[in-house]
């Protein structure tokens, strides 16, 4: 039962941009929690705390979006990177640079992630299938053939 649960977790994790979403959630949490820290730690308090909390919440939502709606990963990745970069200026140096760096890393991983196509055996079979389809391809057109239909 435990082995089955572990396999289900691995299958779920591999079917989405898990690490990009995790880094985006961590970055959003770091940026969001920092304004709530004691005043001695804060560089600037007041109006700067509102964008920090809002940007942190948006980054957490974008990380969750990448997890639970993988087709939206490209948009979530770009927006996470932009918000993390904006947090550098608007939110105490982007959570003392840690939040910005985590956000840029997470956004890049979300944007670059591709769905898992199959195992190694699947890749070998697909390569063999591609070789067969290349052999079965129609012959190239004759030199006098014009695809637009114009006369020579």
Short mmCIF file of N, CA and C in Angstrom, two decimals:
data_model
loop_
_atom_site.label_atom_id
_atom_site.label_comp_id
_atom_site.label_asym_id
_atom_site.label_seq_id
_atom_site.Cartn_x
_atom_site.Cartn_y
_atom_site.Cartn_z
N UNK A 1 0.82 -1.18 0.00
CA UNK A 1 0.00 0.00 0.00
C UNK A 1 0.87 1.26 0.00
N UNK A 2 1.92 1.25 0.82
CA UNK A 2 2.82 2.39 0.87
C UNK A 2 3.56 2.56 -0.45
N UNK A 3 3.93 1.44 -1.05
CA UNK A 3 4.61 1.49 -2.34
C UNK A 3 3.68 2.04 -3.42
N UNK A 4 2.41 1.65 -3.38
CA UNK A 4 1.44 2.14 -4.34
C UNK A 4 1.24 3.65 -4.17
N UNK A 5 1.18 4.11 -2.94
CA UNK A 5 1.03 5.53 -2.67
C UNK A 5 2.24 6.32 -3.17
N UNK A 6 3.42 5.77 -2.98
CA UNK A 6 4.64 6.42 -3.45
C UNK A 6 4.66 6.50 -4.98
N UNK A 7 4.24 5.46 -5.65
CA UNK A 7 4.20 5.47 -7.13
C UNK A 7 3.18 6.49 -7.63
N UNK A 8 2.04 6.57 -6.96
CA UNK A 8 1.04 7.57 -7.36
C UNK A 8 1.58 8.98 -7.18
N UNK A 9 2.31 9.22 -6.08
CA UNK A 9 2.92 10.52 -5.84
C UNK A 9 3.94 10.85 -6.92
N UNK A 10 4.79 9.88 -7.27
CA UNK A 10 5.79 10.11 -8.31
C UNK A 10 5.14 10.37 -9.66
N UNK A 11 4.09 9.65 -9.99
CA UNK A 11 3.39 9.85 -11.25
C UNK A 11 2.76 11.25 -11.29
N UNK A 12 2.15 11.66 -10.17
CA UNK A 12 1.55 12.99 -10.11
C UNK A 12 2.62 14.06 -10.25
N UNK A 13 3.72 13.90 -9.53
CA UNK A 13 4.79 14.89 -9.52
C UNK A 13 5.42 15.03 -10.90
N UNK A 14 5.60 13.94 -11.62
CA UNK A 14 6.24 13.98 -12.93
C UNK A 14 5.33 14.45 -14.04
N UNK A 15 4.03 14.50 -13.78
CA UNK A 15 3.08 14.90 -14.82
C UNK A 15 2.80 16.39 -14.81
N UNK A 16 3.59 17.15 -14.10
CA UNK A 16 3.40 18.60 -13.99
C UNK A 16 4.72 19.27 -13.62
N UNK A 17 4.83 20.59 -13.78
CA UNK A 17 6.08 21.28 -13.42
C UNK A 17 6.20 21.45 -11.90
N UNK A 18 6.48 20.35 -11.23
CA UNK A 18 6.45 20.33 -9.77
C UNK A 18 7.50 21.26 -9.16
N UNK A 19 8.74 21.16 -9.60
CA UNK A 19 9.81 21.94 -8.97
C UNK A 19 9.65 23.43 -9.24
N UNK A 20 9.21 23.79 -10.43
CA UNK A 20 8.97 25.20 -10.72
C UNK A 20 7.87 25.76 -9.84
N UNK A 21 6.79 24.99 -9.68
CA UNK A 21 5.71 25.43 -8.80
C UNK A 21 6.15 25.52 -7.35
N UNK A 22 6.97 24.57 -6.92
CA UNK A 22 7.46 24.59 -5.54
C UNK A 22 8.33 25.82 -5.29
N UNK A 23 9.24 26.13 -6.22
CA UNK A 23 10.08 27.31 -6.04
C UNK A 23 9.26 28.59 -6.08
N UNK A 24 8.22 28.63 -6.92
CA UNK A 24 7.35 29.82 -6.96
C UNK A 24 6.59 29.97 -5.64
N UNK A 25 6.11 28.87 -5.08
CA UNK A 25 5.40 28.93 -3.80
C UNK A 25 6.35 29.37 -2.68
N UNK A 26 7.56 28.83 -2.69
CA UNK A 26 8.54 29.24 -1.68
C UNK A 26 8.90 30.72 -1.82
N UNK A 27 9.08 31.18 -3.04
CA UNK A 27 9.40 32.60 -3.27
C UNK A 27 8.25 33.48 -2.81
N UNK A 28 7.03 33.10 -3.17
CA UNK A 28 5.87 33.89 -2.74
C UNK A 28 5.71 33.91 -1.24
N UNK A 29 5.96 32.78 -0.61
CA UNK A 29 5.88 32.73 0.85
C UNK A 29 6.94 33.61 1.48
N UNK A 30 8.15 33.56 0.96
CA UNK A 30 9.25 34.35 1.51
C UNK A 30 8.96 35.85 1.36
N UNK A 31 8.49 36.26 0.19
CA UNK A 31 8.20 37.67 -0.06
C UNK A 31 6.99 38.12 0.76
N UNK A 32 6.02 37.23 0.93
CA UNK A 32 4.79 37.56 1.65
C UNK A 32 5.01 37.65 3.15
N UNK A 33 5.84 36.80 3.71
CA UNK A 33 6.04 36.73 5.15
C UNK A 33 7.02 37.80 5.64
N UNK A 34 7.92 38.22 4.79
CA UNK A 34 8.94 39.16 5.22
C UNK A 34 8.38 40.48 5.76
N UNK A 35 7.33 41.08 5.17
CA UNK A 35 6.80 42.31 5.76
C UNK A 35 6.16 42.08 7.13
N UNK A 36 5.84 40.84 7.46
CA UNK A 36 5.24 40.54 8.75
C UNK A 36 6.29 40.29 9.81
N UNK A 37 7.56 40.39 9.44
CA UNK A 37 8.66 40.16 10.38
C UNK A 37 8.75 41.35 11.36
N UNK A 38 9.49 41.18 12.44
CA UNK A 38 9.67 42.29 13.38
C UNK A 38 10.30 43.50 12.69
N UNK A 39 10.00 44.66 13.22
CA UNK A 39 10.44 45.91 12.62
C UNK A 39 11.96 46.03 12.55
N UNK A 40 12.68 45.38 13.46
CA UNK A 40 14.14 45.45 13.45
C UNK A 40 14.73 44.80 12.20
N UNK A 41 14.03 43.78 11.65
CA UNK A 41 14.54 43.07 10.48
C UNK A 41 14.17 43.81 9.20
N UNK A 42 13.08 44.52 9.22
CA UNK A 42 12.58 45.16 8.00
C UNK A 42 13.44 46.33 7.57
N UNK A 43 13.62 46.48 6.28
CA UNK A 43 14.31 47.66 5.75
C UNK A 43 13.36 48.84 5.68
N UNK A 44 12.12 48.55 5.31
CA UNK A 44 11.15 49.61 5.10
C UNK A 44 9.77 49.05 5.44
N UNK A 45 9.02 49.78 6.22
CA UNK A 45 7.69 49.32 6.63
C UNK A 45 6.67 50.35 6.16
N UNK A 46 5.43 49.98 6.16
CA UNK A 46 4.37 50.91 5.78
C UNK A 46 3.76 50.49 4.46
N UNK A 47 3.75 51.43 3.51
CA UNK A 47 3.12 51.20 2.21
C UNK A 47 3.83 50.07 1.46
N UNK A 48 5.10 49.87 1.72
CA UNK A 48 5.86 48.82 1.03
C UNK A 48 5.38 47.43 1.42
N UNK A 49 4.71 47.31 2.55
CA UNK A 49 4.23 45.99 2.98
C UNK A 49 3.06 45.49 2.16
N UNK A 50 2.24 46.39 1.63
CA UNK A 50 1.06 45.96 0.86
C UNK A 50 1.46 45.29 -0.45
N UNK A 51 2.31 45.89 -1.29
CA UNK A 51 2.71 45.18 -2.51
C UNK A 51 3.44 43.88 -2.23
N UNK A 52 4.17 43.84 -1.13
CA UNK A 52 4.90 42.62 -0.80
C UNK A 52 3.93 41.47 -0.56
N UNK A 53 2.92 41.72 0.24
CA UNK A 53 1.94 40.68 0.54
C UNK A 53 1.17 40.29 -0.72
N UNK A 54 0.77 41.28 -1.52
CA UNK A 54 0.01 40.98 -2.74
C UNK A 54 0.86 40.19 -3.75
N UNK A 55 2.10 40.60 -3.95
CA UNK A 55 2.96 39.88 -4.89
C UNK A 55 3.24 38.46 -4.39
N UNK A 56 3.41 38.32 -3.10
CA UNK A 56 3.63 36.99 -2.54
C UNK A 56 2.44 36.08 -2.76
N UNK A 57 1.24 36.61 -2.53
CA UNK A 57 0.02 35.80 -2.72
C UNK A 57 -0.14 35.42 -4.19
N UNK A 58 0.13 36.37 -5.09
CA UNK A 58 0.00 36.07 -6.53
C UNK A 58 1.01 35.00 -6.94
N UNK A 59 2.22 35.07 -6.42
CA UNK A 59 3.23 34.06 -6.77
C UNK A 59 2.85 32.68 -6.23
N UNK A 60 2.26 32.64 -5.04
CA UNK A 60 1.79 31.36 -4.50
C UNK A 60 0.68 30.80 -5.39
N UNK A 61 -0.24 31.65 -5.81
CA UNK A 61 -1.34 31.20 -6.69
C UNK A 61 -0.79 30.72 -8.03
N UNK A 62 0.23 31.40 -8.57
CA UNK A 62 0.82 30.96 -9.84
C UNK A 62 1.53 29.62 -9.69
N UNK A 63 2.19 29.40 -8.57
CA UNK A 63 2.82 28.10 -8.32
C UNK A 63 1.78 26.99 -8.23
N UNK A 64 0.67 27.26 -7.55
CA UNK A 64 -0.40 26.27 -7.46
C UNK A 64 -1.06 26.05 -8.83
N UNK A 65 -1.14 27.11 -9.63
CA UNK A 65 -1.69 26.97 -10.98
C UNK A 65 -0.84 26.03 -11.82
N UNK A 66 0.47 26.16 -11.70
CA UNK A 66 1.37 25.26 -12.44
C UNK A 66 1.18 23.82 -12.00
N UNK A 67 0.91 23.61 -10.73
CA UNK A 67 0.70 22.24 -10.22
C UNK A 67 -0.62 21.65 -10.69
N UNK A 68 -1.69 22.43 -10.58
CA UNK A 68 -3.01 21.86 -10.80
C UNK A 68 -3.59 22.15 -12.18
N UNK A 69 -2.92 22.96 -12.98
CA UNK A 69 -3.32 23.20 -14.36
C UNK A 69 -2.07 23.31 -15.24
N UNK A 70 -1.39 22.19 -15.49
CA UNK A 70 -0.14 22.22 -16.25
C UNK A 70 -0.23 22.88 -17.63
N UNK A 71 -1.37 22.86 -18.34
CA UNK A 71 -1.39 23.57 -19.62
C UNK A 71 -1.17 25.08 -19.49
N UNK A 72 -1.38 25.63 -18.32
CA UNK A 72 -1.18 27.07 -18.10
C UNK A 72 0.23 27.39 -17.62
N UNK A 73 1.14 26.44 -17.70
CA UNK A 73 2.47 26.59 -17.12
C UNK A 73 3.27 27.71 -17.77
N UNK A 74 3.12 27.93 -19.06
CA UNK A 74 3.91 28.97 -19.74
C UNK A 74 3.53 30.36 -19.22
N UNK A 75 2.24 30.63 -19.17
CA UNK A 75 1.79 31.92 -18.66
C UNK A 75 2.18 32.09 -17.19
N UNK A 76 1.99 31.05 -16.40
CA UNK A 76 2.35 31.12 -14.98
C UNK A 76 3.85 31.35 -14.82
N UNK A 77 4.66 30.71 -15.64
CA UNK A 77 6.11 30.89 -15.55
C UNK A 77 6.55 32.30 -15.90
N UNK A 78 5.99 32.85 -16.96
CA UNK A 78 6.35 34.21 -17.36
C UNK A 78 5.90 35.21 -16.31
N UNK A 79 4.66 35.07 -15.83
CA UNK A 79 4.17 35.99 -14.81
C UNK A 79 4.95 35.88 -13.51
N UNK A 80 5.32 34.68 -13.13
CA UNK A 80 6.12 34.50 -11.91
C UNK A 80 7.46 35.20 -12.04
N UNK A 81 8.09 35.06 -13.20
CA UNK A 81 9.38 35.73 -13.42
C UNK A 81 9.23 37.25 -13.39
N UNK A 82 8.18 37.76 -14.01
CA UNK A 82 7.97 39.21 -14.01
C UNK A 82 7.67 39.74 -12.61
N UNK A 83 6.85 39.03 -11.87
CA UNK A 83 6.51 39.48 -10.51
C UNK A 83 7.73 39.38 -9.59
N UNK A 84 8.52 38.34 -9.76
CA UNK A 84 9.73 38.20 -8.95
C UNK A 84 10.70 39.34 -9.25
N UNK A 85 10.78 39.74 -10.51
CA UNK A 85 11.66 40.85 -10.87
C UNK A 85 11.11 42.17 -10.33
N UNK A 86 9.79 42.36 -10.39
CA UNK A 86 9.18 43.56 -9.85
C UNK A 86 9.33 43.61 -8.32
N UNK A 87 9.35 42.46 -7.69
CA UNK A 87 9.51 42.41 -6.23
C UNK A 87 10.87 42.92 -5.81
N UNK A 88 11.83 42.87 -6.70
CA UNK A 88 13.16 43.39 -6.40
C UNK A 88 13.09 44.88 -6.07
N UNK A 89 12.23 45.60 -6.77
CA UNK A 89 12.10 47.04 -6.57
C UNK A 89 11.02 47.36 -5.53
N UNK A 90 9.91 46.63 -5.57
CA UNK A 90 8.75 46.98 -4.77
C UNK A 90 8.69 46.33 -3.39
N UNK A 91 9.50 45.34 -3.14
CA UNK A 91 9.32 44.57 -1.91
C UNK A 91 10.65 44.28 -1.21
N UNK A 92 11.23 45.27 -0.60
CA UNK A 92 12.43 45.06 0.21
C UNK A 92 13.48 44.21 -0.51
N UNK A 93 13.87 44.66 -1.67
CA UNK A 93 14.84 43.93 -2.50
C UNK A 93 14.40 42.51 -2.80
N UNK A 94 13.12 42.34 -3.01
CA UNK A 94 12.59 41.02 -3.37
C UNK A 94 12.78 40.00 -2.28
N UNK A 95 12.53 40.40 -1.05
CA UNK A 95 12.74 39.47 0.06
C UNK A 95 14.21 39.24 0.29
N UNK A 96 14.97 40.34 0.31
CA UNK A 96 16.43 40.28 0.48
C UNK A 96 17.06 39.38 -0.58
N UNK A 97 16.63 39.52 -1.82
CA UNK A 97 17.10 38.80 -3.01
C UNK A 97 16.73 37.31 -3.03
N UNK A 98 16.43 36.74 -1.89
CA UNK A 98 16.10 35.31 -1.85
C UNK A 98 14.79 35.04 -2.59
N UNK A 99 13.77 35.83 -2.32
CA UNK A 99 12.48 35.65 -2.98
C UNK A 99 12.56 35.88 -4.48
N UNK A 100 13.33 36.90 -4.89
CA UNK A 100 13.48 37.16 -6.32
C UNK A 100 14.20 36.02 -7.02
N UNK A 101 15.28 35.55 -6.44
CA UNK A 101 16.02 34.45 -7.08
C UNK A 101 15.19 33.18 -7.14
N UNK A 102 14.48 32.85 -6.06
CA UNK A 102 13.61 31.67 -6.09
C UNK A 102 12.49 31.83 -7.12
N UNK A 103 11.93 33.04 -7.21
CA UNK A 103 10.86 33.29 -8.17
C UNK A 103 11.32 33.19 -9.61
N UNK A 104 12.49 33.73 -9.91
CA UNK A 104 13.03 33.63 -11.27
C UNK A 104 13.35 32.19 -11.61
N UNK A 105 13.93 31.47 -10.67
CA UNK A 105 14.22 30.05 -10.90
C UNK A 105 12.92 29.25 -11.11
N UNK A 106 11.94 29.48 -10.26
CA UNK A 106 10.66 28.77 -10.40
C UNK A 106 9.94 29.10 -11.69
N UNK A 107 9.93 30.38 -12.07
CA UNK A 107 9.29 30.78 -13.32
C UNK A 107 9.98 30.17 -14.53
N UNK A 108 11.30 30.13 -14.50
CA UNK A 108 12.04 29.51 -15.60
C UNK A 108 11.77 28.02 -15.70
N UNK A 109 11.72 27.35 -14.55
CA UNK A 109 11.44 25.90 -14.56
C UNK A 109 10.02 25.62 -15.04
N UNK A 110 9.07 26.46 -14.64
CA UNK A 110 7.69 26.27 -15.11
C UNK A 110 7.59 26.47 -16.61
N UNK A 111 8.25 27.51 -17.11
CA UNK A 111 8.17 27.80 -18.54
C UNK A 111 8.86 26.73 -19.37
N UNK A 112 9.96 26.18 -18.88
CA UNK A 112 10.74 25.22 -19.65
C UNK A 112 10.22 23.79 -19.55
N UNK A 113 9.34 23.50 -18.62
CA UNK A 113 8.89 22.13 -18.40
C UNK A 113 8.08 21.64 -19.60
N UNK A 114 8.30 20.38 -19.97
CA UNK A 114 7.55 19.72 -21.04
C UNK A 114 6.92 18.46 -20.48
N UNK A 115 5.74 18.09 -20.95
CA UNK A 115 5.12 16.85 -20.46
C UNK A 115 6.00 15.64 -20.75
N UNK A 116 5.96 14.70 -19.85
CA UNK A 116 6.75 13.47 -19.96
C UNK A 116 6.13 12.59 -21.02
N UNK A 117 6.91 12.22 -22.06
CA UNK A 117 6.37 11.48 -23.20
C UNK A 117 6.29 9.98 -22.95
N UNK A 118 7.20 9.41 -22.23
CA UNK A 118 7.19 7.97 -21.98
C UNK A 118 8.54 7.51 -21.49
N UNK A 119 8.64 6.21 -21.21
CA UNK A 119 9.88 5.65 -20.71
C UNK A 119 10.91 5.47 -21.81
N UNK A 120 12.03 4.89 -21.45
CA UNK A 120 13.09 4.66 -22.43
C UNK A 120 12.64 3.68 -23.51
N UNK A 121 11.89 2.68 -23.12
CA UNK A 121 11.39 1.72 -24.11
C UNK A 121 10.44 2.43 -25.07
N UNK A 122 9.65 3.39 -24.56
CA UNK A 122 8.75 4.15 -25.41
C UNK A 122 9.51 4.99 -26.41
N UNK A 123 10.65 5.56 -25.99
CA UNK A 123 11.45 6.36 -26.89
C UNK A 123 12.05 5.50 -27.99
N UNK A 124 12.50 4.30 -27.65
CA UNK A 124 13.08 3.41 -28.65
C UNK A 124 12.00 2.98 -29.65
N UNK A 125 10.80 2.69 -29.15
CA UNK A 125 9.71 2.30 -30.04
C UNK A 125 9.30 3.46 -30.93
N UNK A 126 9.25 4.69 -30.36
CA UNK A 126 8.85 5.82 -31.19
C UNK A 126 9.91 6.12 -32.24
N UNK A 127 11.19 5.92 -31.91
CA UNK A 127 12.26 6.13 -32.91
C UNK A 127 12.13 5.10 -34.03
N UNK A 128 11.80 3.85 -33.67
CA UNK A 128 11.61 2.83 -34.70
C UNK A 128 10.39 3.16 -35.55
N UNK A 129 9.34 3.68 -34.92
CA UNK A 129 8.14 4.07 -35.66
C UNK A 129 8.42 5.23 -36.61
N UNK A 130 9.26 6.16 -36.19
CA UNK A 130 9.61 7.28 -37.06
C UNK A 130 10.44 6.80 -38.25
N UNK A 131 11.33 5.84 -38.01
CA UNK A 131 12.14 5.32 -39.12
C UNK A 131 11.24 4.64 -40.15
N UNK A 132 10.23 3.90 -39.68
CA UNK A 132 9.31 3.24 -40.60
C UNK A 132 8.49 4.27 -41.37
N UNK A 133 8.07 5.35 -40.68
CA UNK A 133 7.25 6.34 -41.37
C UNK A 133 8.08 7.11 -42.39
N UNK A 134 9.38 7.27 -42.17
CA UNK A 134 10.23 7.93 -43.15
C UNK A 134 10.36 7.06 -44.38
N UNK A 135 10.48 5.74 -44.18
CA UNK A 135 10.58 4.83 -45.32
C UNK A 135 9.29 4.80 -46.12
N UNK A 136 8.15 4.97 -45.45
CA UNK A 136 6.87 4.90 -46.13
C UNK A 136 6.41 6.26 -46.67
N UNK A 137 7.24 7.28 -46.58
CA UNK A 137 6.87 8.61 -47.04
C UNK A 137 6.72 8.61 -48.55
N UNK A 138 5.84 9.45 -49.06
CA UNK A 138 5.66 9.52 -50.52
C UNK A 138 6.91 10.08 -51.18
N UNK A 139 7.12 9.74 -52.44
CA UNK A 139 8.31 10.24 -53.14
C UNK A 139 8.22 11.75 -53.31
N UNK A 140 9.36 12.42 -53.42
CA UNK A 140 9.34 13.88 -53.57
C UNK A 140 8.72 14.26 -54.91
N UNK A 141 8.17 15.45 -55.00
CA UNK A 141 7.53 15.85 -56.26
C UNK A 141 8.57 16.00 -57.37
N UNK A 142 8.09 15.86 -58.59
CA UNK A 142 8.98 16.01 -59.75
C UNK A 142 9.40 17.46 -59.88
N UNK A 143 10.49 17.74 -60.58
CA UNK A 143 10.96 19.11 -60.68
C UNK A 143 9.97 20.06 -61.36
N UNK A 144 9.04 19.52 -62.15
CA UNK A 144 8.10 20.37 -62.88
C UNK A 144 6.84 20.63 -62.06
N UNK A 145 6.74 20.05 -60.88
CA UNK A 145 5.54 20.22 -60.08
C UNK A 145 5.60 21.55 -59.33
N UNK A 146 4.52 22.32 -59.40
CA UNK A 146 4.44 23.58 -58.65
C UNK A 146 3.30 23.45 -57.66
N UNK A 147 3.57 23.51 -56.36
CA UNK A 147 2.52 23.29 -55.36
C UNK A 147 1.42 24.35 -55.41
N UNK A 148 1.69 25.56 -55.90
CA UNK A 148 0.64 26.59 -55.97
C UNK A 148 -0.24 26.43 -57.21
N UNK A 149 0.14 25.58 -58.12
CA UNK A 149 -0.68 25.32 -59.28
C UNK A 149 -0.38 26.23 -60.47
N UNK A 150 0.65 27.04 -60.37
CA UNK A 150 1.00 27.93 -61.49
C UNK A 150 1.63 27.09 -62.61
N UNK A 151 1.41 27.52 -63.83
CA UNK A 151 1.97 26.80 -64.99
C UNK A 151 3.40 27.25 -65.23
N UNK A 152 4.30 26.34 -65.68
CA UNK A 152 5.69 26.73 -65.93
C UNK A 152 5.82 27.60 -67.16
#
